JSON list of C-alpha atoms in Angstrom, two decimals:
[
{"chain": "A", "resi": 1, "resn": "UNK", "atom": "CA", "xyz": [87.06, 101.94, 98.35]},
{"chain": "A", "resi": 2, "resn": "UNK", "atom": "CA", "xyz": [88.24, 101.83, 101.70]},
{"chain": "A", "resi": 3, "resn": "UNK", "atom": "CA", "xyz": [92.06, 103.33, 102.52]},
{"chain": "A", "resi": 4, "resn": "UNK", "atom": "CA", "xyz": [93.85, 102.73, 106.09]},
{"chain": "A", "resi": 5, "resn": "UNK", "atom": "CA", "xyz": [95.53, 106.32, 106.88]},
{"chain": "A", "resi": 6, "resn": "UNK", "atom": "CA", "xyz": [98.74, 106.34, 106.50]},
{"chain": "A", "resi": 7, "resn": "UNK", "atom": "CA", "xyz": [101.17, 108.85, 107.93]},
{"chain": "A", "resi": 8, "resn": "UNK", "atom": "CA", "xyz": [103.17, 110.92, 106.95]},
{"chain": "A", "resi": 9, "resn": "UNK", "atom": "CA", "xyz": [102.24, 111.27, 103.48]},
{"chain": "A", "resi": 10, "resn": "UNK", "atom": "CA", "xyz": [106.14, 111.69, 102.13]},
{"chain": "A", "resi": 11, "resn": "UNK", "atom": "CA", "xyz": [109.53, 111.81, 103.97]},
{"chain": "A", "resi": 12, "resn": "UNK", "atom": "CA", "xyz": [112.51, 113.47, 102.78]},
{"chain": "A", "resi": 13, "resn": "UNK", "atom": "CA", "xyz": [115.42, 112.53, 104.56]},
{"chain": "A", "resi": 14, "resn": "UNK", "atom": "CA", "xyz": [119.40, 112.21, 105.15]},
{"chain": "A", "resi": 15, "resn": "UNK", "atom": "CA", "xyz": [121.08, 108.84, 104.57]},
{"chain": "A", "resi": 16, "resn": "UNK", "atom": "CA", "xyz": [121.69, 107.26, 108.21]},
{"chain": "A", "resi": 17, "resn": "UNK", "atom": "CA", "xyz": [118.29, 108.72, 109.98]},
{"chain": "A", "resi": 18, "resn": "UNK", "atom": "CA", "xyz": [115.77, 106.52, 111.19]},
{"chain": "A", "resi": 19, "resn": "UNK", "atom": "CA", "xyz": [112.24, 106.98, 109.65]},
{"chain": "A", "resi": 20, "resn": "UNK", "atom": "CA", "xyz": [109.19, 106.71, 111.53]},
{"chain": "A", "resi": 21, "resn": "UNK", "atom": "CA", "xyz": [105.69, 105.74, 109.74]},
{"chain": "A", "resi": 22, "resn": "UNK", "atom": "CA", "xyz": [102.45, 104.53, 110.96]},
{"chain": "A", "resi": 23, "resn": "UNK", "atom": "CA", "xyz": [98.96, 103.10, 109.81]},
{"chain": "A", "resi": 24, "resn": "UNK", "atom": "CA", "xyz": [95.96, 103.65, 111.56]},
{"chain": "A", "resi": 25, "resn": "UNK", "atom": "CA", "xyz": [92.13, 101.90, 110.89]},
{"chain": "A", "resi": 26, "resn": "UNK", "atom": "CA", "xyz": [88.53, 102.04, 112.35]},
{"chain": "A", "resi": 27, "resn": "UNK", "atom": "CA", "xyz": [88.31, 98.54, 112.14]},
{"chain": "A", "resi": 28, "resn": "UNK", "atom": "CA", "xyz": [90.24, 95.87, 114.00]},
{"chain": "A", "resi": 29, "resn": "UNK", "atom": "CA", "xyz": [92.79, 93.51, 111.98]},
{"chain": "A", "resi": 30, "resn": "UNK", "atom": "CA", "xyz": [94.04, 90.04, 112.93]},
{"chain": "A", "resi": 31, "resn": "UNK", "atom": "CA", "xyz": [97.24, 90.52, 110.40]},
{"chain": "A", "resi": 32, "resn": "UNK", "atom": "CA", "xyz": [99.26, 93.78, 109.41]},
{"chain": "A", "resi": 33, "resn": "UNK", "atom": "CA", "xyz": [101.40, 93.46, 106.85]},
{"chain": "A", "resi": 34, "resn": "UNK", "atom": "CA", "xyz": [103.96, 96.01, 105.31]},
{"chain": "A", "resi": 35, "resn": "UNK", "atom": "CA", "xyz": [105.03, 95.91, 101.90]},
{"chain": "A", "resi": 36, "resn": "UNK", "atom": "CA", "xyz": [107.39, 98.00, 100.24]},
{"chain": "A", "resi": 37, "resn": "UNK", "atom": "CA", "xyz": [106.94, 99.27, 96.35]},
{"chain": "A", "resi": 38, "resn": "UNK", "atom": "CA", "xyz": [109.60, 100.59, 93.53]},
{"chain": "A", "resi": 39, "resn": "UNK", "atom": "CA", "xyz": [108.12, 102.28, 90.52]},
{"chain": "A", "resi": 40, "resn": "UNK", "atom": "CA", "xyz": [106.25, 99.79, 88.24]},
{"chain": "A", "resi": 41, "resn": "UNK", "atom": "CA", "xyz": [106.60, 97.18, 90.19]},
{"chain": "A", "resi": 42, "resn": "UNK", "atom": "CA", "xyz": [104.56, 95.06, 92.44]},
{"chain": "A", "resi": 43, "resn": "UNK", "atom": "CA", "xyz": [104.74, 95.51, 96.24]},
{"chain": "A", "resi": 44, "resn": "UNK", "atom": "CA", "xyz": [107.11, 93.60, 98.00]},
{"chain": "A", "resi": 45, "resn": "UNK", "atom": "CA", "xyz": [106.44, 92.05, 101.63]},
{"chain": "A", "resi": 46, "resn": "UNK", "atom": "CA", "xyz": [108.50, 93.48, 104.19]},
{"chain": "A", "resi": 47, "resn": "UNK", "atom": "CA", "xyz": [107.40, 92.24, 107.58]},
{"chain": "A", "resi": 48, "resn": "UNK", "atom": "CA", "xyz": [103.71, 90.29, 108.75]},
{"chain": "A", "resi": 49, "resn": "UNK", "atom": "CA", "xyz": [102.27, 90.83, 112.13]},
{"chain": "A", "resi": 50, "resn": "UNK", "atom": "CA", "xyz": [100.18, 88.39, 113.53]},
{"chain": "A", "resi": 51, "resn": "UNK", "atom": "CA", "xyz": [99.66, 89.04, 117.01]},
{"chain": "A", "resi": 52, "resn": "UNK", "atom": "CA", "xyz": [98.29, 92.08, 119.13]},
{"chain": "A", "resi": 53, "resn": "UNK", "atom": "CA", "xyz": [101.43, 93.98, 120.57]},
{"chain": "A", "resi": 54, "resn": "UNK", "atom": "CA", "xyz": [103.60, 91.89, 118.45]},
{"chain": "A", "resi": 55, "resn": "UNK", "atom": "CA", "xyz": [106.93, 93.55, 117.68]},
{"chain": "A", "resi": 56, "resn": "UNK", "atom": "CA", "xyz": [108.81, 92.40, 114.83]},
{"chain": "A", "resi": 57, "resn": "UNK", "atom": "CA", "xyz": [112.29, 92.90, 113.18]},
{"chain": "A", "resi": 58, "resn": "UNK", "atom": "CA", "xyz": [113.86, 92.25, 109.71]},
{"chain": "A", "resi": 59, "resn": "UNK", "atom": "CA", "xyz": [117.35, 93.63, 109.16]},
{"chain": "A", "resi": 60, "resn": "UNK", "atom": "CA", "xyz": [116.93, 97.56, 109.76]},
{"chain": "A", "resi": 61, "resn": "UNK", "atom": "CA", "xyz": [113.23, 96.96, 110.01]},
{"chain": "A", "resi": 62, "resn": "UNK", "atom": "CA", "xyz": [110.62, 96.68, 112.84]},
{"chain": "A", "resi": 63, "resn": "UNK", "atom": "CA", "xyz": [107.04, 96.82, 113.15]},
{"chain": "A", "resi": 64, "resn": "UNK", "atom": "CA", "xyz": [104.60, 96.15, 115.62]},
{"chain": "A", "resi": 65, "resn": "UNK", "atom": "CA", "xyz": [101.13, 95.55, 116.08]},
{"chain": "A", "resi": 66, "resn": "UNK", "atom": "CA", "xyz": [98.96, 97.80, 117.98]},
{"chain": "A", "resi": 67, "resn": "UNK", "atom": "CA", "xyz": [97.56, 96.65, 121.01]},
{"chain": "A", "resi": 68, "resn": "UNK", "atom": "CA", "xyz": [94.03, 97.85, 120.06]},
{"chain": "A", "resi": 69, "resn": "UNK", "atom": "CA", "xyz": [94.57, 95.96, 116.16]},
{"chain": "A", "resi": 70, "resn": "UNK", "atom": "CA", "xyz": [93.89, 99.06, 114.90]},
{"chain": "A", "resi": 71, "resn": "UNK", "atom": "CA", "xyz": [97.31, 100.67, 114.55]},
{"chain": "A", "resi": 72, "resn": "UNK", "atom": "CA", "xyz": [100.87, 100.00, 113.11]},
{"chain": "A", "resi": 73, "resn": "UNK", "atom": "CA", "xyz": [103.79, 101.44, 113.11]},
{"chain": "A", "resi": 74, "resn": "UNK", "atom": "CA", "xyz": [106.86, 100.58, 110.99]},
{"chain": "A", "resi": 75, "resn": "UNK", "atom": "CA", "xyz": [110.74, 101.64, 111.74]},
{"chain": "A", "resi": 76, "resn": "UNK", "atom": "CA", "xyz": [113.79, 102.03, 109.63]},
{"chain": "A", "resi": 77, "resn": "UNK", "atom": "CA", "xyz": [116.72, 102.59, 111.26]},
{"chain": "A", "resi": 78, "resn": "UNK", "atom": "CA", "xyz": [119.68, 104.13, 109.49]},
{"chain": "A", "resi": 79, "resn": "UNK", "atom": "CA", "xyz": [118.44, 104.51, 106.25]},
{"chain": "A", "resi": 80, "resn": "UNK", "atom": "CA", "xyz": [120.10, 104.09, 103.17]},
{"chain": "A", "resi": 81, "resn": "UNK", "atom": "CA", "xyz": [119.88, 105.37, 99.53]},
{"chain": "A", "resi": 82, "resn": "UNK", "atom": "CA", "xyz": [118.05, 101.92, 98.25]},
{"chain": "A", "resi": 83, "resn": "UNK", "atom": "CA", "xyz": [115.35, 102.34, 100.94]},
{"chain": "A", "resi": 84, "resn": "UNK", "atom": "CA", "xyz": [113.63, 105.15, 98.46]},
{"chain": "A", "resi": 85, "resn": "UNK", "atom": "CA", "xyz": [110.32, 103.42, 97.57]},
{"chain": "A", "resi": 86, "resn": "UNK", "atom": "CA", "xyz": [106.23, 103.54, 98.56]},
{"chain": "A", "resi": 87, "resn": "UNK", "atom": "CA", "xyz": [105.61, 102.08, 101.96]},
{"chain": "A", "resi": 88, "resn": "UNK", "atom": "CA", "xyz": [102.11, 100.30, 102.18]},
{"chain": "A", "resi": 89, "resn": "UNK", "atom": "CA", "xyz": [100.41, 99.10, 105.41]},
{"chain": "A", "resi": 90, "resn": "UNK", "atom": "CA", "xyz": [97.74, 96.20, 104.84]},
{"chain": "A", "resi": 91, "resn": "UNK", "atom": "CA", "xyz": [95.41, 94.77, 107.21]},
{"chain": "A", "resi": 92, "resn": "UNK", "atom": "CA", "xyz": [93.41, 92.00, 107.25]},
{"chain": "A", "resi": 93, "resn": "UNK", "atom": "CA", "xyz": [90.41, 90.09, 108.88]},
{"chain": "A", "resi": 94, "resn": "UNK", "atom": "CA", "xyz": [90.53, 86.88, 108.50]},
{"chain": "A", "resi": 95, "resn": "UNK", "atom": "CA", "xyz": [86.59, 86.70, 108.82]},
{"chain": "A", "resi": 96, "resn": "UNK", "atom": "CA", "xyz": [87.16, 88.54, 105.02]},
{"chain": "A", "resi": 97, "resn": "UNK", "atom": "CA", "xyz": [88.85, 85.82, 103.37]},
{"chain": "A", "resi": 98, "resn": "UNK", "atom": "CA", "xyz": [92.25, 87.03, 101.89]},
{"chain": "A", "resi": 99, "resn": "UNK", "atom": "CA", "xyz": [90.71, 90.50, 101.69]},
{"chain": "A", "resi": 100, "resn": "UNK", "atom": "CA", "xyz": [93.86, 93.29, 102.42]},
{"chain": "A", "resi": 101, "resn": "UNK", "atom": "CA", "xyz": [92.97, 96.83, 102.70]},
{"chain": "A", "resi": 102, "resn": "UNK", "atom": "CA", "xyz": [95.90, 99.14, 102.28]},
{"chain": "A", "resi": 103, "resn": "UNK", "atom": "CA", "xyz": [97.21, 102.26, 103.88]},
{"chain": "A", "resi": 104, "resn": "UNK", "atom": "CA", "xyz": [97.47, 105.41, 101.40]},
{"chain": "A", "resi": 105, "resn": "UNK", "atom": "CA", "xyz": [101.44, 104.98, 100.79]},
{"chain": "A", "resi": 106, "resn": "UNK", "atom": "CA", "xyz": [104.21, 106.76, 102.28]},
{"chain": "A", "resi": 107, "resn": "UNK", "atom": "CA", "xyz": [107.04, 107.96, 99.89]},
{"chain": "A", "resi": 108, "resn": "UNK", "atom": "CA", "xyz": [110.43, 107.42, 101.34]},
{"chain": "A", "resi": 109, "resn": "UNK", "atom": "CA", "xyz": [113.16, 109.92, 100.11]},
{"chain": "A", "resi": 110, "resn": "UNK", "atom": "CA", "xyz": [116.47, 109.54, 101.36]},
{"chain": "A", "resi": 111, "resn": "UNK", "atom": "CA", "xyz": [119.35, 112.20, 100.13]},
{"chain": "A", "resi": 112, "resn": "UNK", "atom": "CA", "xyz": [123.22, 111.47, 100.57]},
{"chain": "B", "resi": 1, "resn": "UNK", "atom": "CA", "xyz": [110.77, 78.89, 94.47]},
{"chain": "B", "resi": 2, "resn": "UNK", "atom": "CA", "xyz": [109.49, 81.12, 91.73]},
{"chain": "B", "resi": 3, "resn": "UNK", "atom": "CA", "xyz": [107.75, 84.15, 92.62]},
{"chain": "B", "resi": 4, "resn": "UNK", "atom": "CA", "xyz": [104.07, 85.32, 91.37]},
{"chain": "B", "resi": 5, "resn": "UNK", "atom": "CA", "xyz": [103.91, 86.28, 87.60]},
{"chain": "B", "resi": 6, "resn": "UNK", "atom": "CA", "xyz": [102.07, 87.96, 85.54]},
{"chain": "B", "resi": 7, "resn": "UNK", "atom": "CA", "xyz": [100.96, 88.42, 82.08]},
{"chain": "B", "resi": 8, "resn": "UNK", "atom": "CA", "xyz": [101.47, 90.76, 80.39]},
{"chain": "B", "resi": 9, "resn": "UNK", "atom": "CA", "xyz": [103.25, 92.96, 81.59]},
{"chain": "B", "resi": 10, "resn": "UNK", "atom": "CA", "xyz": [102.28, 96.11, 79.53]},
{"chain": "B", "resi": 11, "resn": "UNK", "atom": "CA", "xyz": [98.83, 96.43, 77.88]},
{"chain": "B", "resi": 12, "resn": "UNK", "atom": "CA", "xyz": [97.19, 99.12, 75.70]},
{"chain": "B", "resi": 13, "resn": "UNK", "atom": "CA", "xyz": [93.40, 99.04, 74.53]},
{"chain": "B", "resi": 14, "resn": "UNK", "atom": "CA", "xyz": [91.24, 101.09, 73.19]},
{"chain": "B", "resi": 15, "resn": "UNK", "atom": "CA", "xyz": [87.43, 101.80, 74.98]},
{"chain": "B", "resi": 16, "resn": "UNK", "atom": "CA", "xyz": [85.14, 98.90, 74.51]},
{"chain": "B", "resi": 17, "resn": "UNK", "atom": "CA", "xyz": [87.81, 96.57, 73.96]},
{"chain": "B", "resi": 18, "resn": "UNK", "atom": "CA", "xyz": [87.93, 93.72, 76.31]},
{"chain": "B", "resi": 19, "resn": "UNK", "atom": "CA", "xyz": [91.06, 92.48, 78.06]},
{"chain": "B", "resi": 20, "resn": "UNK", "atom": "CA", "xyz": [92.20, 88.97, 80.19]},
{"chain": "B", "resi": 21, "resn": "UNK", "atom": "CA", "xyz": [95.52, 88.93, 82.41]},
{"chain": "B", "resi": 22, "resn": "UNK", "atom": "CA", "xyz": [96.73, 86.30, 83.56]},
{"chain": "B", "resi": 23, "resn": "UNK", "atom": "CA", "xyz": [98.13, 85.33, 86.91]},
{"chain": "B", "resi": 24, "resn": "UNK", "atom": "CA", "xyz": [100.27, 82.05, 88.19]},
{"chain": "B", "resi": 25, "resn": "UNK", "atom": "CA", "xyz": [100.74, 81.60, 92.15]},
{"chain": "B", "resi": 26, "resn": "UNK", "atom": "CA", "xyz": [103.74, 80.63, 93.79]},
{"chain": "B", "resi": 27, "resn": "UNK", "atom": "CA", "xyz": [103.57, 76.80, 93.81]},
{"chain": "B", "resi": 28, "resn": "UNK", "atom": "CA", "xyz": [101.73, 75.24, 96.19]},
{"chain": "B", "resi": 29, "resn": "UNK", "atom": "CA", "xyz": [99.35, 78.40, 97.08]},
{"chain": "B", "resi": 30, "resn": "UNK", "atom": "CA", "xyz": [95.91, 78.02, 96.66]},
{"chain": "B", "resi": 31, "resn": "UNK", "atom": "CA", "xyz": [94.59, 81.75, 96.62]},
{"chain": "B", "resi": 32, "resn": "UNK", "atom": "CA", "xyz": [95.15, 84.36, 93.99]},
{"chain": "B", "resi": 33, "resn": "UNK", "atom": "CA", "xyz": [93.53, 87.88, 94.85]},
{"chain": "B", "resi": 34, "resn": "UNK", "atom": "CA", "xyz": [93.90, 90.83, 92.64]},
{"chain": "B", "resi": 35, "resn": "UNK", "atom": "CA", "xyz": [93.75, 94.48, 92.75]},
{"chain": "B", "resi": 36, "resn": "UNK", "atom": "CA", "xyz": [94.01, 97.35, 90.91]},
{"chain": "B", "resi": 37, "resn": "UNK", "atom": "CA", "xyz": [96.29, 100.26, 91.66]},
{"chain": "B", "resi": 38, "resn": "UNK", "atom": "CA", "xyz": [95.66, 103.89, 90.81]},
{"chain": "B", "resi": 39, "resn": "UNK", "atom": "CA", "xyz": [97.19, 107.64, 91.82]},
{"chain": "B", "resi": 40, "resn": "UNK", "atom": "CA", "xyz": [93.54, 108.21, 92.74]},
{"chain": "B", "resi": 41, "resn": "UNK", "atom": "CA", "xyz": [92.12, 105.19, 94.57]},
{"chain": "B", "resi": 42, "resn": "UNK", "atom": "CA", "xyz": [95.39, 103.97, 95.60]},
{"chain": "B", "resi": 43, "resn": "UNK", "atom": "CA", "xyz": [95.38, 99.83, 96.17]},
{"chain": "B", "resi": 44, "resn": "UNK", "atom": "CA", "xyz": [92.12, 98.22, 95.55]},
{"chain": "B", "resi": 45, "resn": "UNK", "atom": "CA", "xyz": [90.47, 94.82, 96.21]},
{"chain": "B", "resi": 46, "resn": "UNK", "atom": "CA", "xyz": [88.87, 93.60, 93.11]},
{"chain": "B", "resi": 47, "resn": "UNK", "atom": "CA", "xyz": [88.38, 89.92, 93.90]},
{"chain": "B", "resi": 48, "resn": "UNK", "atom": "CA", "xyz": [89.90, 86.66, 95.25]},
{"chain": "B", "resi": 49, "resn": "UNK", "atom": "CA", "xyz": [90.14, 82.81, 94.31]},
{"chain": "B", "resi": 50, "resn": "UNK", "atom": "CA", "xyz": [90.33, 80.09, 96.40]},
{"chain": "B", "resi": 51, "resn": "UNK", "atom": "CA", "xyz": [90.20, 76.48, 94.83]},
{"chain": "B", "resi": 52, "resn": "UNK", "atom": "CA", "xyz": [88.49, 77.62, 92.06]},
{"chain": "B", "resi": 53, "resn": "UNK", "atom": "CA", "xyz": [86.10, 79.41, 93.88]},
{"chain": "B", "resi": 54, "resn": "UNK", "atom": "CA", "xyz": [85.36, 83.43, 94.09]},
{"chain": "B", "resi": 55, "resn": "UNK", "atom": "CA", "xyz": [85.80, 83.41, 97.91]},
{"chain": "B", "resi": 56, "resn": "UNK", "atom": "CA", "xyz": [85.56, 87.31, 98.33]},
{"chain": "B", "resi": 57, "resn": "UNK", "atom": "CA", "xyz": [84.59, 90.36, 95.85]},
{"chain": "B", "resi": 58, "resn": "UNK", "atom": "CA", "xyz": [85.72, 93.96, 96.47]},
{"chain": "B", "resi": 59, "resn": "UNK", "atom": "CA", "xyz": [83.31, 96.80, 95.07]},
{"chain": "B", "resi": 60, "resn": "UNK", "atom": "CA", "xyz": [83.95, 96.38, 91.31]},
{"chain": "B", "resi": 61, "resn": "UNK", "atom": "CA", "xyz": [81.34, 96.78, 88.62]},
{"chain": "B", "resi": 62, "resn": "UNK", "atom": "CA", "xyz": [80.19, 93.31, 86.98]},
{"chain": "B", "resi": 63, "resn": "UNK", "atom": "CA", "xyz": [82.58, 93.98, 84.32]},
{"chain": "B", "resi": 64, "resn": "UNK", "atom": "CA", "xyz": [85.14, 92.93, 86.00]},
{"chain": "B", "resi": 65, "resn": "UNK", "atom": "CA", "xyz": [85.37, 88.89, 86.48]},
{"chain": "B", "resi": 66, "resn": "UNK", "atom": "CA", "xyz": [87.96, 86.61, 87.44]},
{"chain": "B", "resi": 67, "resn": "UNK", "atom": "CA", "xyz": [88.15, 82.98, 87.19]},
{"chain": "B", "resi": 68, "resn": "UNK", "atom": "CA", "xyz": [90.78, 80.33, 88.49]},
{"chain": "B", "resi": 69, "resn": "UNK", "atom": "CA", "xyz": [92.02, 76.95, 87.21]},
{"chain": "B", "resi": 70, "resn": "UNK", "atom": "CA", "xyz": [92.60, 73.69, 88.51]},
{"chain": "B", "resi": 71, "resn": "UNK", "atom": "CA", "xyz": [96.49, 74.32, 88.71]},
{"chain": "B", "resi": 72, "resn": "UNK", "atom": "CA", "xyz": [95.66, 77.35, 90.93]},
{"chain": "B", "resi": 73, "resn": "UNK", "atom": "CA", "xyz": [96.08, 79.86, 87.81]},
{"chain": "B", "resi": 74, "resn": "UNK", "atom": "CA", "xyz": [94.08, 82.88, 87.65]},
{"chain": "B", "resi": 75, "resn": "UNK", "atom": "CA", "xyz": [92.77, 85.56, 84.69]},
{"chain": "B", "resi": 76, "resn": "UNK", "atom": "CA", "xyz": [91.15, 88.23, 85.54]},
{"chain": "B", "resi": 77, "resn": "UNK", "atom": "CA", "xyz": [88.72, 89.66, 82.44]},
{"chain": "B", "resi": 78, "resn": "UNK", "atom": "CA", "xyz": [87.87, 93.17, 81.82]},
{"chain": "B", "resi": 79, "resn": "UNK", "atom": "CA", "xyz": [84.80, 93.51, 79.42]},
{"chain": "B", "resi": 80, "resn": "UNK", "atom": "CA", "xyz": [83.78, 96.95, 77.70]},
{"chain": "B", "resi": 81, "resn": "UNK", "atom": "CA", "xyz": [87.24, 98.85, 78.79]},
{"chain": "B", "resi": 82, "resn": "UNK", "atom": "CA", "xyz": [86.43, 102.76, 80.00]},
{"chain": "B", "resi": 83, "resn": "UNK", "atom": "CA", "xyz": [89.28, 105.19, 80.29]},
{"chain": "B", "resi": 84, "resn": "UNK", "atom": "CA", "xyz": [88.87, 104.83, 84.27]},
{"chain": "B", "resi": 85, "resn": "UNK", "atom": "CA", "xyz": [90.17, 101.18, 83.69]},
{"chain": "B", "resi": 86, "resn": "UNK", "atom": "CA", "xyz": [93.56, 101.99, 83.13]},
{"chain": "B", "resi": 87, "resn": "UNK", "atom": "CA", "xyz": [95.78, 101.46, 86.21]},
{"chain": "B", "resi": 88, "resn": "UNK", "atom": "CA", "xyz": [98.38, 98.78, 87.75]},
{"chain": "B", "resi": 89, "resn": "UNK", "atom": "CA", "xyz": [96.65, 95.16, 88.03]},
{"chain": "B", "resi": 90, "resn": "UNK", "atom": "CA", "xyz": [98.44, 93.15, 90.50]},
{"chain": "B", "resi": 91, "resn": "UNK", "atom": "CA", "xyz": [97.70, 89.60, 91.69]},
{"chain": "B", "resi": 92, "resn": "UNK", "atom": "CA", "xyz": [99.28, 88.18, 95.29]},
{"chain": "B", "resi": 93, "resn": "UNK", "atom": "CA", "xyz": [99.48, 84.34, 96.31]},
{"chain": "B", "resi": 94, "resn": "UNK", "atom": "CA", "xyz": [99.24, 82.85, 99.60]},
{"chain": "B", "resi": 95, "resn": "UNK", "atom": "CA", "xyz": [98.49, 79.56, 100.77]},
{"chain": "B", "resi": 96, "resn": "UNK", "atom": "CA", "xyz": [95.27, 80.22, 102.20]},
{"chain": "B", "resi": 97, "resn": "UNK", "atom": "CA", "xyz": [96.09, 79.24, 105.87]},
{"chain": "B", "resi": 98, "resn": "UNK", "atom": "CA", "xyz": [95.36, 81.24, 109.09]},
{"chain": "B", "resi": 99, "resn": "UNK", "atom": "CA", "xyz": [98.36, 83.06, 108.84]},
{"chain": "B", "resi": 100, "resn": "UNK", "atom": "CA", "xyz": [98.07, 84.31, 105.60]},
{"chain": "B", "resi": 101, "resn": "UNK", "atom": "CA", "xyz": [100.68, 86.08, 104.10]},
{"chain": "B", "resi": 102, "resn": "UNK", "atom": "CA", "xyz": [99.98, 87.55, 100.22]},
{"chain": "B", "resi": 103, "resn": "UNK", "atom": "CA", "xyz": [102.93, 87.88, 98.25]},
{"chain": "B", "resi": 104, "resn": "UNK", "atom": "CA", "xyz": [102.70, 90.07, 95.02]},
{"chain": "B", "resi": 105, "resn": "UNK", "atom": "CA", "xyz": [103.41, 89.58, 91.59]},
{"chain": "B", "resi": 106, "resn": "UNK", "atom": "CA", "xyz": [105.12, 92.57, 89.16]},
{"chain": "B", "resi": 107, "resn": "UNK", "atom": "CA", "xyz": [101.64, 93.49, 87.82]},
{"chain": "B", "resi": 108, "resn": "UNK", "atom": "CA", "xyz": [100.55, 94.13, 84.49]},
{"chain": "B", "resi": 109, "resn": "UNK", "atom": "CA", "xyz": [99.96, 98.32, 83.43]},
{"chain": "B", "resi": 110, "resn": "UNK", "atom": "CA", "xyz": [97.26, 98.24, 81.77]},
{"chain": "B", "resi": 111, "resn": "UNK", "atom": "CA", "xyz": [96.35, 101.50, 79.63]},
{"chain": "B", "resi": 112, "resn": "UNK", "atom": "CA", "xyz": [93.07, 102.26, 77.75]},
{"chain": "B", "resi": 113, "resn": "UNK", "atom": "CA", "xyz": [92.79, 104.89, 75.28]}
]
């Protein structure tokens, strides 16, 4: 089935740095959402994107929607233990019904 | 308001078995879409519901087969299990409106041996 790409793949890094991940498609979405995931459990919705060029914050968070709808990108600033987790992009069309394609997962490490 | 849930959570079956999960949306939502989740394959559309209806079906052999109720509960049914089957079955809610928003439940791990 069909996978955005997702980059980087994994992150290592030190508590307080701000991470940097983005999502990338061939097709064009009306909606990115990002999601985070702990082990064995379902992912969580972090922050929705509904607009071309949209930029978006939650807390440390902020995303934005790429001004072709093909790209997102997703900040955390000042990281902290507890954001260690799988980051998913999703995208959707609307002319798909509620169908989300997700990005490949990036796997947040973050040392003391 | 209560969040999606999911049952079970934990699963085991043996090839050829068949299996159900079930799924109940946050109130008020009208669409429940699942997915499976593998290490290989990663997060994948299997099908959604919408009013009891199958509004949209990913690439999943005919095994696979979801239905919905009147309340807006789901079960998804997995005939003739095959090794491949095992993996993380989620199911997300939304309301079904323009700007949709799916919101996931904890899943159910299903493993066939």
């Amino acid at each position: 089935g069909q996978q955005l790409n997702q980059s980087p793949q994994s992150m290592f890094i030190q508590e307080g740095e701000d991470v940097s991940m983005n999502c990338t498609s061939s097709s064009i979405f009306n909606t990115w959402l990002w999601y985070k995931q702990d082990p064995g459990e379902g992912p969580v919705l972090l922050i929705a994107l509904y607009k071309a060029g949209e930029l978006t914050s939650n807390g440390r968070l902020t995303a934005q929607f790429g001004i072709t709808r093909k790209d997102s990108f997703l900040n955390i600033s000042a990281s902290i233990p507890s954001d260690v987790g799988i980051y998913f992009c999703a995208g959707l069309y609307t002319g798909t019904a509620s169908k989300l394609t997700f990005g490949t997962g990036t796997r947040l490490q973050v040392t003391l | 308001k209560a969040g999606v849930t999911q049952t079970p959570r934990y699963l085991i079956k043996t090839r050829g078995q068949q299996v159900t999960l079930s799924c109940s949306p946050i109130s008020g939502h009208r669409s429940v879409s699942w997915y499976q989740q593998t290490p290989g394959q990663g997060l994948q559309f299997l099908f959604e519901y919408f009013s009891e209806t199958q509004r949209n079906k990913g690439n999943f052999p005919g095994r696979f087969s979801g239905r919905q109720f009147s309340n807006s509960r789901s079960e998804m049914n997995v005939s003739t299990l095959e090794l491949g089957d095992s993996a993380l079955y989620l199911c997300a809610s939304s309301s079904g409106t323009v700007k949709e928003t799916q919101y996931f439940g904890p899943g159910t791990r299903l493993l066939v041996l």
